[in-house]
């Protein structure tokens, strides 16, 4: 199977993190998201240890919490001694409620409002990652009002176009994020930032995109950014202490995706950073990385109950489920591949082609097209694998469908970390 936390038990049921998924569906109802705590910790550990070993002792991963933001995950990040990347006051609020040490939080976003900036400062968010000179000036003013000096990184666009879906590619010169080196605006940004009194410029950030399998684009980004550090040292006498290389390493959604050795990738990127630093006579900066998907994706799966089977003679078969684009919009948005299994009949042969259709009034509400399953019947449990990243965090209330429960498996024990929403929850703010 595509991940080592999956297996099949004696009853022919799919197991995940050692528990029977069919009994989880019976206990908690569906749609249900299951999360594997040991997988999350394993990935956090790989990043933490490899970064310390290959970069510098103080280098550290920041969990990109846009991939999955809820209190428990910030507690895990804290207990694994890593930092976090937040992109909104809402994510900051959730982390604060979880008791996360906010000096290890990096506040991102290309459109931070003044209220959010103030709130992040009051919460003690350690660093801001800034996107434009206008934004840096607003942060400087607010920091002055509050009598503090705010540490920041500048988000630089390295001009790299990795091979991934256009909607999740961010490193090219025309991106809405960051300021480009190619147009020289990045240099102007550094110069202007250095003149501000309530800003302490710590270094630079770049992020080239998401779900990237090749390792070369990360190396190219590192090369460009180290040269940028050397150039801005030579131009302005300022040496960046920190370099944040962003997130983006891919995960396996299906057997067709390659397996990624995250540790080996980090080692390879570090070799390039090290040799360039010595070429440019720089001390290696503290390196940060922002993995989101690769920390949580395969630590999650979603269980649905099969509804009606619609066979359109000579054309197509649809099996409907009790969830869909409201809990997983990724096929609708990006035609993302997923592995789909019939969790309660894992030993039956997969000889029936069908499309897994969500419940929303929208033709595009599909979870996966033309998958091979045992012919599904009403009441079967359909498992969609690798849904830990950008599923719950992108869930919506379209068609007034409540969000599913999230159950964490910790050392073989299941416990609720997000309750299933009720209809009353959904109208709580309606007057
Ligand atoms: N850092 C920055 C600045 C980012 O913009 C992102 C993702 C990350 C880190 C984390 O990247 P990761 O390691 O997860 O690839 N909704 C899309 C993904 C959008 C990614 C946005 N930024 C999806 O479902 O594929």
mmCIF file of C-alpha atoms in Angstrom, residues 112-303:
data_model
loop_
_atom_site.group_PDB
_atom_site.id
_atom_site.type_symbol
_atom_site.label_atom_id
_atom_site.label_comp_id
_atom_site.label_asym_id
_atom_site.label_seq_id
_atom_site.Cartn_x
_atom_site.Cartn_y
_atom_site.Cartn_z
ATOM 1 C CA UNK A 112 -2.361 41.268 6.355
ATOM 2 C CA UNK A 113 -4.824 43.789 7.733
ATOM 3 C CA UNK A 114 -3.829 46.361 10.347
ATOM 4 C CA UNK A 115 -5.976 44.569 12.916
ATOM 5 C CA UNK A 116 -4.225 41.292 12.151
ATOM 6 C CA UNK A 117 -0.801 42.916 12.395
ATOM 7 C CA UNK A 118 -1.657 44.387 15.805
ATOM 8 C CA UNK A 119 -3.134 41.116 17.001
ATOM 9 C CA UNK A 120 -0.079 39.159 15.856
ATOM 10 C CA UNK A 121 2.206 41.614 17.688
ATOM 11 C CA UNK A 122 0.106 41.420 20.853
ATOM 12 C CA UNK A 123 0.258 37.641 20.612
ATOM 13 C CA UNK A 124 4.036 37.834 20.449
ATOM 14 C CA UNK A 125 4.399 36.305 16.969
ATOM 15 C CA UNK A 126 8.181 36.102 16.608
ATOM 16 C CA UNK A 127 8.569 37.016 12.973
ATOM 17 C CA UNK A 128 6.523 38.536 10.199
ATOM 18 C CA UNK A 129 7.195 37.472 6.631
ATOM 19 C CA UNK A 130 6.555 40.549 4.518
ATOM 20 C CA UNK A 131 5.431 40.819 0.982
ATOM 21 C CA UNK A 132 5.869 44.441 -0.101
ATOM 22 C CA UNK A 133 7.410 47.735 0.989
ATOM 23 C CA UNK A 134 3.961 49.145 1.685
ATOM 24 C CA UNK A 135 3.283 46.313 4.099
ATOM 25 C CA UNK A 136 6.691 46.693 5.785
ATOM 26 C CA UNK A 137 5.989 50.406 6.333
ATOM 27 C CA UNK A 138 2.617 49.656 7.946
ATOM 28 C CA UNK A 139 4.262 47.086 10.240
ATOM 29 C CA UNK A 140 6.956 49.633 11.131
ATOM 30 C CA UNK A 141 4.314 52.227 12.065
ATOM 31 C CA UNK A 142 2.277 49.812 14.166
ATOM 32 C CA UNK A 143 5.432 48.526 15.891
ATOM 33 C CA UNK A 144 6.358 52.141 16.733
ATOM 34 C CA UNK A 145 2.895 52.765 18.188
ATOM 35 C CA UNK A 146 3.239 49.651 20.286
ATOM 36 C CA UNK A 147 6.784 50.528 21.366
ATOM 37 C CA UNK A 148 8.386 47.388 19.944
ATOM 38 C CA UNK A 149 10.840 46.374 17.254
ATOM 39 C CA UNK A 150 9.394 43.695 15.020
ATOM 40 C CA UNK A 151 11.600 41.002 13.506
ATOM 41 C CA UNK A 152 10.803 40.329 9.884
ATOM 42 C CA UNK A 153 11.844 38.333 6.836
ATOM 43 C CA UNK A 154 11.292 39.679 3.339
ATOM 44 C CA UNK A 155 9.569 37.386 0.889
ATOM 45 C CA UNK A 156 11.634 37.286 -2.272
ATOM 46 C CA UNK A 157 10.480 35.795 -5.578
ATOM 47 C CA UNK A 158 13.391 33.780 -6.913
ATOM 48 C CA UNK A 159 11.983 33.451 -10.447
ATOM 49 C CA UNK A 160 11.569 29.686 -10.459
ATOM 50 C CA UNK A 161 8.778 27.791 -12.124
ATOM 51 C CA UNK A 162 8.571 24.286 -10.632
ATOM 52 C CA UNK A 163 6.587 21.568 -12.344
ATOM 53 C CA UNK A 164 3.394 21.571 -10.365
ATOM 54 C CA UNK A 165 -0.189 22.711 -10.794
ATOM 55 C CA UNK A 166 -0.273 26.379 -11.868
ATOM 56 C CA UNK A 167 -2.628 27.278 -9.012
ATOM 57 C CA UNK A 168 -0.094 26.103 -6.421
ATOM 58 C CA UNK A 169 3.054 27.470 -8.054
ATOM 59 C CA UNK A 170 4.322 30.673 -6.417
ATOM 60 C CA UNK A 171 7.978 31.282 -7.202
ATOM 61 C CA UNK A 172 7.784 32.825 -10.661
ATOM 62 C CA UNK A 173 8.277 36.519 -11.327
ATOM 63 C CA UNK A 174 4.594 37.296 -11.986
ATOM 64 C CA UNK A 175 3.435 35.703 -8.700
ATOM 65 C CA UNK A 176 1.145 37.691 -6.408
ATOM 66 C CA UNK A 177 3.571 36.765 -3.608
ATOM 67 C CA UNK A 178 6.875 38.372 -2.794
ATOM 68 C CA UNK A 179 9.095 40.829 -4.586
ATOM 69 C CA UNK A 180 11.172 39.793 -7.575
ATOM 70 C CA UNK A 181 14.934 39.773 -7.898
ATOM 71 C CA UNK A 182 14.612 39.831 -11.681
ATOM 72 C CA UNK A 183 13.032 43.302 -11.715
ATOM 73 C CA UNK A 184 15.535 44.626 -9.117
ATOM 74 C CA UNK A 185 12.612 45.486 -6.833
ATOM 75 C CA UNK A 186 13.884 43.002 -4.245
ATOM 76 C CA UNK A 187 17.060 45.075 -3.790
ATOM 77 C CA UNK A 188 15.052 48.294 -3.396
ATOM 78 C CA UNK A 189 12.894 46.537 -0.807
ATOM 79 C CA UNK A 190 15.955 45.554 1.254
ATOM 80 C CA UNK A 191 17.404 49.053 1.103
ATOM 81 C CA UNK A 192 14.145 50.719 2.166
ATOM 82 C CA UNK A 193 13.520 48.168 4.919
ATOM 83 C CA UNK A 194 16.968 48.708 6.408
ATOM 84 C CA UNK A 195 16.129 52.386 6.892
ATOM 85 C CA UNK A 196 13.092 51.659 9.083
ATOM 86 C CA UNK A 197 13.525 52.166 12.825
ATOM 87 C CA UNK A 198 11.046 49.677 14.289
ATOM 88 C CA UNK A 199 11.858 46.802 12.007
ATOM 89 C CA UNK A 200 14.671 44.342 12.532
ATOM 90 C CA UNK A 201 15.399 42.637 9.239
ATOM 91 C CA UNK A 202 16.477 39.065 10.002
ATOM 92 C CA UNK A 203 16.697 37.718 6.472
ATOM 93 C CA UNK A 204 14.779 36.408 3.513
ATOM 94 C CA UNK A 205 12.068 33.960 2.598
ATOM 95 C CA UNK A 206 11.122 32.211 -0.613
ATOM 96 C CA UNK A 207 8.548 29.560 -1.474
ATOM 97 C CA UNK A 208 8.413 28.168 -4.976
ATOM 98 C CA UNK A 209 5.217 26.115 -4.871
ATOM 99 C CA UNK A 210 3.608 22.984 -3.527
ATOM 100 C CA UNK A 211 3.463 19.255 -4.356
ATOM 101 C CA UNK A 212 6.873 19.340 -6.054
ATOM 102 C CA UNK A 213 8.581 15.997 -6.631
ATOM 103 C CA UNK A 214 11.796 17.105 -8.277
ATOM 104 C CA UNK A 215 14.512 18.209 -6.030
ATOM 105 C CA UNK A 216 16.318 20.509 -8.470
ATOM 106 C CA UNK A 217 13.915 23.483 -8.146
ATOM 107 C CA UNK A 218 14.637 23.622 -4.379
ATOM 108 C CA UNK A 219 18.376 23.592 -5.087
ATOM 109 C CA UNK A 220 17.952 26.327 -7.690
ATOM 110 C CA UNK A 221 15.981 28.430 -5.212
ATOM 111 C CA UNK A 222 18.673 27.922 -2.559
ATOM 112 C CA UNK A 223 21.384 28.973 -5.050
ATOM 113 C CA UNK A 224 19.506 32.133 -6.015
ATOM 114 C CA UNK A 225 18.771 33.044 -2.398
ATOM 115 C CA UNK A 226 22.345 32.558 -1.154
ATOM 116 C CA UNK A 227 23.598 34.717 -4.004
ATOM 117 C CA UNK A 228 20.966 37.306 -3.040
ATOM 118 C CA UNK A 229 22.283 37.251 0.536
ATOM 119 C CA UNK A 230 25.817 37.813 -0.751
ATOM 120 C CA UNK A 231 24.721 40.566 -3.143
ATOM 121 C CA UNK A 232 22.736 42.465 -0.535
ATOM 122 C CA UNK A 233 25.682 42.161 1.871
ATOM 123 C CA UNK A 234 27.953 43.691 -0.757
ATOM 124 C CA UNK A 235 25.434 46.399 -1.686
ATOM 125 C CA UNK A 236 24.148 47.423 1.759
ATOM 126 C CA UNK A 237 26.558 45.912 4.292
ATOM 127 C CA UNK A 238 23.679 43.833 5.678
ATOM 128 C CA UNK A 239 24.171 40.089 6.204
ATOM 129 C CA UNK A 240 20.995 38.052 6.539
ATOM 130 C CA UNK A 241 20.988 35.820 9.606
ATOM 131 C CA UNK A 242 18.032 33.700 8.496
ATOM 132 C CA UNK A 243 16.966 32.118 5.241
ATOM 133 C CA UNK A 244 13.544 30.520 4.959
ATOM 134 C CA UNK A 245 13.295 28.164 1.997
ATOM 135 C CA UNK A 246 9.519 27.655 2.231
ATOM 136 C CA UNK A 247 7.638 24.394 1.862
ATOM 137 C CA UNK A 248 6.530 22.401 -1.119
ATOM 138 C CA UNK A 249 7.932 18.872 -1.043
ATOM 139 C CA UNK A 250 5.459 16.481 -2.624
ATOM 140 C CA UNK A 251 3.643 13.481 -1.186
ATOM 141 C CA UNK A 252 2.394 10.251 -2.727
ATOM 142 C CA UNK A 253 -1.311 10.348 -3.435
ATOM 143 C CA UNK A 254 -1.240 7.268 -5.661
ATOM 144 C CA UNK A 255 1.157 4.460 -6.545
ATOM 145 C CA UNK A 256 2.152 6.482 -9.645
ATOM 146 C CA UNK A 257 3.728 9.176 -7.489
ATOM 147 C CA UNK A 258 7.372 8.629 -6.585
ATOM 148 C CA UNK A 259 8.416 8.109 -2.989
ATOM 149 C CA UNK A 260 10.323 11.057 -1.569
ATOM 150 C CA UNK A 261 13.242 10.759 0.800
ATOM 151 C CA UNK A 262 12.813 14.041 2.697
ATOM 152 C CA UNK A 263 15.991 13.551 4.697
ATOM 153 C CA UNK A 264 18.065 12.987 1.563
ATOM 154 C CA UNK A 265 16.508 16.061 -0.072
ATOM 155 C CA UNK A 266 17.407 18.206 2.931
ATOM 156 C CA UNK A 267 20.941 16.808 2.904
ATOM 157 C CA UNK A 268 21.282 17.633 -0.812
ATOM 158 C CA UNK A 269 19.954 21.175 -0.419
ATOM 159 C CA UNK A 270 22.267 21.684 2.573
ATOM 160 C CA UNK A 271 25.307 20.625 0.555
ATOM 161 C CA UNK A 272 24.524 23.324 -1.993
ATOM 162 C CA UNK A 273 23.873 25.954 0.670
ATOM 163 C CA UNK A 274 27.138 25.048 2.427
ATOM 164 C CA UNK A 275 29.291 25.187 -0.683
ATOM 165 C CA UNK A 276 27.765 28.472 -1.856
ATOM 166 C CA UNK A 277 28.218 30.043 1.566
ATOM 167 C CA UNK A 278 31.883 29.197 1.444
ATOM 168 C CA UNK A 279 32.161 30.470 -2.135
ATOM 169 C CA UNK A 280 30.667 33.820 -1.081
ATOM 170 C CA UNK A 281 32.455 33.866 2.314
ATOM 171 C CA UNK A 282 29.217 33.780 4.286
ATOM 172 C CA UNK A 283 28.500 31.999 7.546
ATOM 173 C CA UNK A 284 25.679 29.580 6.936
ATOM 174 C CA UNK A 285 22.461 31.366 7.984
ATOM 175 C CA UNK A 286 19.860 29.763 10.232
ATOM 176 C CA UNK A 287 17.742 27.838 7.737
ATOM 177 C CA UNK A 288 13.979 27.501 8.055
ATOM 178 C CA UNK A 289 11.672 25.358 5.963
ATOM 179 C CA UNK A 290 7.874 25.355 5.932
ATOM 180 C CA UNK A 291 6.573 21.871 5.190
ATOM 181 C CA UNK A 292 2.806 21.540 5.376
ATOM 182 C CA UNK A 293 1.589 18.802 3.069
ATOM 183 C CA UNK A 294 4.548 16.485 3.660
ATOM 184 C CA UNK A 295 3.920 16.591 7.438
ATOM 185 C CA UNK A 296 0.206 15.805 7.498
ATOM 186 C CA UNK A 297 -1.050 14.488 4.137
ATOM 187 C CA UNK A 298 -0.474 10.776 4.585
ATOM 188 C CA UNK A 299 -1.250 11.054 8.293
ATOM 189 C CA UNK A 300 -4.877 11.552 7.285
ATOM 190 C CA UNK A 301 -7.642 9.646 5.536
ATOM 191 C CA UNK A 302 -11.345 10.210 5.022
ATOM 192 C CA UNK A 303 -14.084 7.619 5.389
#
